[in-house]
mmCIF file of C-alpha atoms in Angstrom:
data_model
loop_
_atom_site.group_PDB
_atom_site.id
_atom_site.type_symbol
_atom_site.label_atom_id
_atom_site.label_comp_id
_atom_site.label_asym_id
_atom_site.label_seq_id
_atom_site.Cartn_x
_atom_site.Cartn_y
_atom_site.Cartn_z
ATOM 1 C CA MET A 430 -0.068 0.250 -0.139
ATOM 2 C CA GLN A 431 1.485 3.716 -1.065
ATOM 3 C CA ASP A 432 1.306 6.660 1.153
ATOM 4 C CA HIS A 433 -0.536 9.462 -0.625
ATOM 5 C CA PRO A 434 -0.493 13.616 0.650
ATOM 6 C CA GLN A 435 -3.854 13.301 0.578
ATOM 7 C CA MET A 436 -4.254 10.583 2.885
ATOM 8 C CA GLU A 437 -4.347 12.124 5.952
ATOM 9 C CA LYS A 438 -7.161 13.680 5.490
ATOM 10 C CA HIS A 439 -9.229 10.739 4.032
ATOM 11 C CA TRP A 440 -7.847 7.922 5.858
ATOM 12 C CA TYR A 441 -9.991 5.390 4.362
ATOM 13 C CA ALA A 442 -8.518 5.707 1.001
ATOM 14 C CA ARG A 443 -7.348 2.090 -0.162
ATOM 15 C CA LEU A 444 -4.114 1.387 -2.566
ATOM 16 C CA TYR A 445 -2.940 -1.380 -3.889
ATOM 17 C CA ASN A 446 -0.340 -2.577 -6.261
ATOM 18 C CA ASP A 447 1.597 0.747 -6.223
ATOM 19 C CA PRO A 448 -0.300 3.026 -7.860
ATOM 20 C CA LEU A 449 0.882 6.125 -9.412
ATOM 21 C CA ILE A 450 -0.739 9.355 -8.443
ATOM 22 C CA GLU A 451 0.133 12.644 -9.692
ATOM 23 C CA ALA A 452 0.277 15.482 -8.187
ATOM 24 C CA ASP A 453 -3.260 17.780 -7.058
ATOM 25 C CA VAL A 454 -5.428 14.165 -7.219
ATOM 26 C CA GLU A 455 -7.987 14.196 -4.682
ATOM 27 C CA LEU A 456 -8.848 10.749 -2.781
ATOM 28 C CA GLU A 457 -12.639 11.207 -0.956
ATOM 29 C CA ASP A 458 -13.521 8.686 1.185
ATOM 30 C CA PHE A 459 -13.233 4.830 0.884
ATOM 31 C CA VAL A 460 -11.621 5.024 -2.339
ATOM 32 C CA VAL A 461 -9.767 2.183 -3.646
ATOM 33 C CA ILE A 462 -7.213 2.433 -5.977
ATOM 34 C CA GLY A 463 -5.485 -0.709 -7.954
ATOM 35 C CA LYS A 464 -7.281 -3.518 -6.820
ATOM 36 C CA ASP A 465 -6.803 -7.073 -8.369
ATOM 37 C CA GLY A 466 -9.552 -8.498 -11.154
ATOM 38 C CA SER A 467 -9.961 -11.057 -13.061
ATOM 39 C CA HIS A 468 -7.528 -10.890 -15.319
ATOM 40 C CA PRO A 469 -3.847 -9.761 -15.093
ATOM 41 C CA ALA A 470 -2.745 -6.120 -14.914
ATOM 42 C CA VAL A 471 -1.117 -4.806 -18.291
ATOM 43 C CA ARG A 472 0.513 -1.969 -16.812
ATOM 44 C CA ARG A 473 0.705 0.014 -13.329
ATOM 45 C CA THR A 474 -2.797 1.916 -12.843
ATOM 46 C CA ARG A 475 -2.010 5.493 -13.211
ATOM 47 C CA ILE A 476 -4.153 8.438 -12.381
ATOM 48 C CA GLY A 477 -3.571 12.018 -14.470
ATOM 49 C CA LYS A 478 -2.857 15.203 -12.595
ATOM 50 C CA GLY A 479 -5.433 17.348 -11.092
ATOM 51 C CA THR A 480 -8.264 14.241 -11.022
ATOM 52 C CA ARG A 481 -10.825 13.607 -8.344
ATOM 53 C CA ILE A 482 -12.183 10.783 -7.166
ATOM 54 C CA TYR A 483 -15.094 10.705 -4.744
ATOM 55 C CA THR A 484 -17.084 8.754 -2.138
ATOM 56 C CA GLY A 485 -16.862 4.551 -2.705
ATOM 57 C CA ALA A 486 -15.407 4.864 -5.937
ATOM 58 C CA THR A 487 -13.298 1.620 -7.228
ATOM 59 C CA ILE A 488 -10.086 1.420 -9.823
ATOM 60 C CA TYR A 489 -9.169 -1.986 -10.521
ATOM 61 C CA ASN A 490 -4.912 -2.989 -11.317
ATOM 62 C CA GLY A 491 -3.906 -1.447 -15.155
ATOM 63 C CA CYS A 492 -6.002 1.632 -15.523
ATOM 64 C CA TYR A 493 -4.899 4.689 -17.086
ATOM 65 C CA ILE A 494 -6.959 7.870 -15.603
ATOM 66 C CA GLY A 495 -6.159 11.015 -17.471
ATOM 67 C CA ARG A 496 -5.623 14.540 -16.235
ATOM 68 C CA ASN A 497 -8.284 16.200 -14.581
ATOM 69 C CA CYS A 498 -10.898 13.945 -14.777
ATOM 70 C CA VAL A 499 -13.449 12.896 -12.303
ATOM 71 C CA ILE A 500 -14.723 9.526 -11.238
ATOM 72 C CA ALA A 501 -17.676 9.945 -8.973
ATOM 73 C CA ASP A 502 -19.074 8.558 -5.701
ATOM 74 C CA TYR A 503 -19.292 4.126 -6.192
ATOM 75 C CA ALA A 504 -18.357 4.222 -9.554
ATOM 76 C CA GLY A 505 -16.429 1.105 -10.858
ATOM 77 C CA ILE A 506 -13.671 0.630 -13.487
ATOM 78 C CA ARG A 507 -12.794 -2.590 -14.000
ATOM 79 C CA GLU A 508 -8.908 -3.868 -14.677
ATOM 80 C CA ASN A 509 -6.623 -2.396 -17.682
ATOM 81 C CA CYS A 510 -9.020 0.320 -18.724
ATOM 82 C CA ILE A 511 -7.855 3.609 -20.571
ATOM 83 C CA ILE A 512 -10.145 7.084 -19.484
ATOM 84 C CA GLY A 513 -9.199 10.075 -21.351
ATOM 85 C CA ASP A 514 -8.088 13.691 -20.088
ATOM 86 C CA GLU A 515 -11.432 15.480 -19.052
ATOM 87 C CA THR A 516 -13.278 12.893 -18.782
ATOM 88 C CA VAL A 517 -16.420 12.782 -16.419
ATOM 89 C CA ILE A 518 -17.923 9.281 -14.988
ATOM 90 C CA GLY A 519 -21.064 9.475 -13.241
ATOM 91 C CA ARG A 520 -22.052 8.276 -10.058
ATOM 92 C CA HIS A 521 -22.850 4.470 -9.781
ATOM 93 C CA VAL A 522 -21.235 4.296 -13.282
ATOM 94 C CA CYS A 523 -20.048 0.837 -14.659
ATOM 95 C CA VAL A 524 -16.778 0.607 -16.482
ATOM 96 C CA GLU A 525 -15.990 -3.013 -17.404
ATOM 97 C CA ASP A 526 -12.662 -4.327 -18.162
ATOM 98 C CA ASN A 527 -10.407 -3.324 -21.572
ATOM 99 C CA THR A 528 -12.494 -0.495 -22.422
ATOM 100 C CA ARG A 529 -10.889 2.782 -23.611
ATOM 101 C CA ILE A 530 -12.775 6.222 -23.370
ATOM 102 C CA GLY A 531 -11.566 8.902 -25.261
ATOM 103 C CA MET A 532 -11.163 12.918 -23.766
ATOM 104 C CA GLY A 533 -13.672 15.278 -22.965
ATOM 105 C CA CYS A 534 -16.426 12.267 -22.266
ATOM 106 C CA LEU A 535 -19.235 12.340 -19.831
ATOM 107 C CA ILE A 536 -20.995 9.142 -18.951
ATOM 108 C CA GLN A 537 -23.375 10.110 -16.793
ATOM 109 C CA THR A 538 -25.279 8.149 -13.852
ATOM 110 C CA GLN A 539 -25.868 4.278 -13.881
ATOM 111 C CA SER A 540 -24.459 3.097 -17.193
ATOM 112 C CA HIS A 541 -23.134 0.649 -18.226
ATOM 113 C CA VAL A 542 -19.777 0.346 -20.749
ATOM 114 C CA THR A 543 -19.669 -3.318 -21.486
ATOM 115 C CA ALA A 544 -15.948 -4.450 -21.783
ATOM 116 C CA ASN A 545 -13.785 -4.678 -24.989
ATOM 117 C CA THR A 546 -15.853 -1.292 -25.899
ATOM 118 C CA ILE A 547 -14.061 1.796 -27.622
ATOM 119 C CA ILE A 548 -15.644 5.238 -27.023
ATOM 120 C CA GLY A 549 -14.251 8.238 -28.872
ATOM 121 C CA ASP A 550 -13.334 11.744 -27.886
ATOM 122 C CA TYR A 551 -16.445 13.999 -26.651
ATOM 123 C CA VAL A 552 -18.926 11.512 -26.597
ATOM 124 C CA PHE A 553 -21.900 11.952 -24.087
ATOM 125 C CA PHE A 554 -24.129 9.140 -22.213
ATOM 126 C CA GLY A 555 -27.422 9.661 -20.807
ATOM 127 C CA ALA A 556 -28.124 8.145 -17.337
ATOM 128 C CA HIS A 557 -28.902 4.678 -17.591
ATOM 129 C CA VAL A 558 -27.203 4.234 -20.894
ATOM 130 C CA VAL A 559 -26.585 -0.381 -21.278
ATOM 131 C CA THR A 560 -23.650 -1.021 -23.987
ATOM 132 C CA THR A 561 -23.782 -4.779 -24.721
ATOM 133 C CA ASN A 562 -20.755 -7.621 -25.994
ATOM 134 C CA ASP A 563 -22.569 -11.392 -25.336
ATOM 135 C CA ASN A 564 -24.684 -12.761 -27.928
ATOM 136 C CA ILE A 565 -24.687 -15.676 -26.460
ATOM 137 C CA MET A 566 -25.577 -15.520 -22.679
ATOM 138 C CA PHE A 567 -25.336 -18.797 -21.402
ATOM 139 C CA HIS A 568 -25.115 -18.349 -18.116
ATOM 140 C CA PRO A 569 -23.953 -21.880 -16.671
ATOM 141 C CA ARG A 570 -20.100 -21.487 -16.203
ATOM 142 C CA HIS A 571 -19.599 -25.173 -17.388
ATOM 143 C CA LEU A 572 -21.853 -24.353 -20.919
ATOM 144 C CA ARG A 573 -19.347 -21.210 -21.243
ATOM 145 C CA THR A 574 -16.297 -23.091 -21.012
ATOM 146 C CA SER A 575 -17.275 -25.423 -23.377
ATOM 147 C CA ILE A 576 -17.804 -22.747 -25.806
ATOM 148 C CA LYS A 577 -15.044 -20.550 -25.305
ATOM 149 C CA LYS A 578 -13.044 -21.063 -28.403
ATOM 150 C CA GLU A 579 -16.350 -19.507 -30.003
ATOM 151 C CA LEU A 580 -17.372 -16.929 -27.302
ATOM 152 C CA ARG A 581 -16.228 -13.324 -28.292
ATOM 153 C CA LEU A 582 -16.836 -10.772 -26.233
ATOM 154 C CA VAL A 583 -17.528 -7.795 -28.339
ATOM 155 C CA GLY A 584 -18.529 -4.044 -26.935
ATOM 156 C CA PRO A 585 -19.766 -1.344 -29.639
ATOM 157 C CA ILE A 586 -17.519 0.958 -30.978
ATOM 158 C CA ILE A 587 -18.599 4.347 -30.615
ATOM 159 C CA LYS A 588 -17.507 7.404 -32.639
ATOM 160 C CA ARG A 589 -16.239 11.134 -31.698
ATOM 161 C CA GLY A 590 -18.832 12.875 -30.650
ATOM 162 C CA VAL A 591 -21.852 11.067 -30.570
ATOM 163 C CA ARG A 592 -24.509 11.391 -28.135
ATOM 164 C CA ILE A 593 -26.741 8.755 -26.887
ATOM 165 C CA ALA A 594 -29.578 9.527 -24.818
ATOM 166 C CA SER A 595 -30.818 7.894 -21.482
ATOM 167 C CA GLY A 596 -32.573 4.678 -21.313
ATOM 168 C CA ALA A 597 -31.007 3.688 -24.644
ATOM 169 C CA ILE A 598 -29.119 0.051 -25.280
ATOM 170 C CA ILE A 599 -26.110 -0.855 -27.437
ATOM 171 C CA LEU A 600 -26.304 -4.591 -28.929
ATOM 172 C CA PRO A 601 -22.523 -5.901 -29.087
ATOM 173 C CA ALA A 602 -20.273 -5.358 -31.681
ATOM 174 C CA LEU A 603 -22.273 -2.636 -33.242
ATOM 175 C CA LYS A 604 -20.632 0.656 -34.646
ATOM 176 C CA ILE A 605 -22.217 3.917 -33.863
ATOM 177 C CA GLY A 606 -20.644 6.524 -36.347
ATOM 178 C CA GLU A 607 -18.897 9.886 -36.281
ATOM 179 C CA GLU A 608 -21.804 12.755 -34.164
ATOM 180 C CA ALA A 609 -24.513 10.203 -34.670
ATOM 181 C CA VAL A 610 -27.471 10.484 -32.202
ATOM 182 C CA VAL A 611 -29.381 8.158 -30.422
ATOM 183 C CA GLY A 612 -32.590 8.880 -28.918
ATOM 184 C CA ALA A 613 -33.873 7.735 -25.262
ATOM 185 C CA GLY A 614 -34.873 4.387 -25.045
ATOM 186 C CA ALA A 615 -33.893 3.428 -28.115
ATOM 187 C CA ILE A 616 -32.727 -0.041 -28.840
ATOM 188 C CA VAL A 617 -29.925 0.008 -31.529
ATOM 189 C CA THR A 618 -29.819 -3.537 -33.302
ATOM 190 C CA ARG A 619 -27.825 -2.721 -36.486
ATOM 191 C CA ASP A 620 -24.402 -0.391 -37.177
ATOM 192 C CA VAL A 621 -25.290 3.869 -37.459
ATOM 193 C CA PRO A 622 -24.406 5.816 -39.483
ATOM 194 C CA ALA A 623 -22.125 9.038 -38.852
ATOM 195 C CA PHE A 624 -24.398 12.224 -38.625
ATOM 196 C CA THR A 625 -27.729 10.214 -38.481
ATOM 197 C CA VAL A 626 -30.402 10.507 -35.954
ATOM 198 C CA VAL A 627 -31.806 6.968 -34.927
ATOM 199 C CA TYR A 628 -34.476 5.917 -32.296
ATOM 200 C CA GLY A 629 -37.264 4.019 -31.957
ATOM 201 C CA VAL A 630 -37.714 0.079 -31.209
ATOM 202 C CA PRO A 631 -35.839 -1.046 -32.790
ATOM 203 C CA ALA A 632 -33.768 2.057 -33.501
ATOM 204 C CA ARG A 633 -34.321 3.421 -37.046
ATOM 205 C CA GLN A 634 -32.913 6.016 -38.362
ATOM 206 C CA ILE A 635 -34.778 9.795 -38.565
ATOM 207 C CA ARG A 636 -32.604 12.423 -40.182
ATOM 208 C CA ARG A 637 -29.134 13.850 -40.693
ATOM 209 C CA VAL A 638 -27.827 15.941 -38.035
ATOM 210 C CA SER A 639 -27.563 19.348 -39.570
ATOM 211 C CA GLU A 640 -24.286 21.087 -39.728
ATOM 212 C CA ASP A 641 -25.253 23.557 -36.644
ATOM 213 C CA GLU A 642 -25.134 20.504 -34.836
ATOM 214 C CA TRP A 643 -22.090 18.893 -35.093
ATOM 215 C CA LEU A 644 -19.382 19.556 -32.212
ATOM 216 C CA GLN A 645 -16.966 22.562 -33.387
ATOM 217 C CA ILE A 646 -14.227 20.735 -31.581
ATOM 218 C CA HIS A 647 -10.531 19.993 -33.198
ATOM 219 C CA ARG A 648 -10.808 16.181 -34.085
ATOM 220 C CA CYS A 649 -7.874 14.898 -32.426
ATOM 221 C CA TYR A 650 -8.415 11.545 -31.526
ATOM 222 C CA GLU A 651 -10.151 8.704 -34.273
ATOM 223 C CA PRO A 652 -10.610 4.995 -31.972
#
């Protein structure tokens, strides 16, 4: 366990596996950093300068959290995830293992980001958005073991500037193109082209995203 300047104020924080914590990081009570998960860590956990991690949040081993991020109360980030600078992970959000989230994203309360998901820069998730990665859904362990070679858990690829409204569900291995918009409560069952608005169950294309709705931010990252 590693000592940290914030530990005097928030002495219930627990640090495991010698994480690297940069300057001006704030840790609140009951934060856990560097916890071992079910997969081996691929790097030393690192928390970037100026990041704030609030009460009860857990960040597993092998994660990289960028600078000036917010990890809100009771959020969980599983092993080997990468979170870009200035991204906000909301309260009770679950980010599963081997996920990459770009910079400037906002993932709202109680959303679920499944394992092996790729999210570009400046993506917005409303509350209770669910991504999925499993088309087989065999529950008993012996059945999953018997089909292990065929079982591939593939999350969606969500490109730069995508906005997904509250309650939407994204099925496995789909691609949502740059600056697309997914309406509230939609169930996305097929790829969404860039600059397209979709909603409904199942989601269907409604219109193009007009140019005056595009994000006016330099394109500095492409997942």
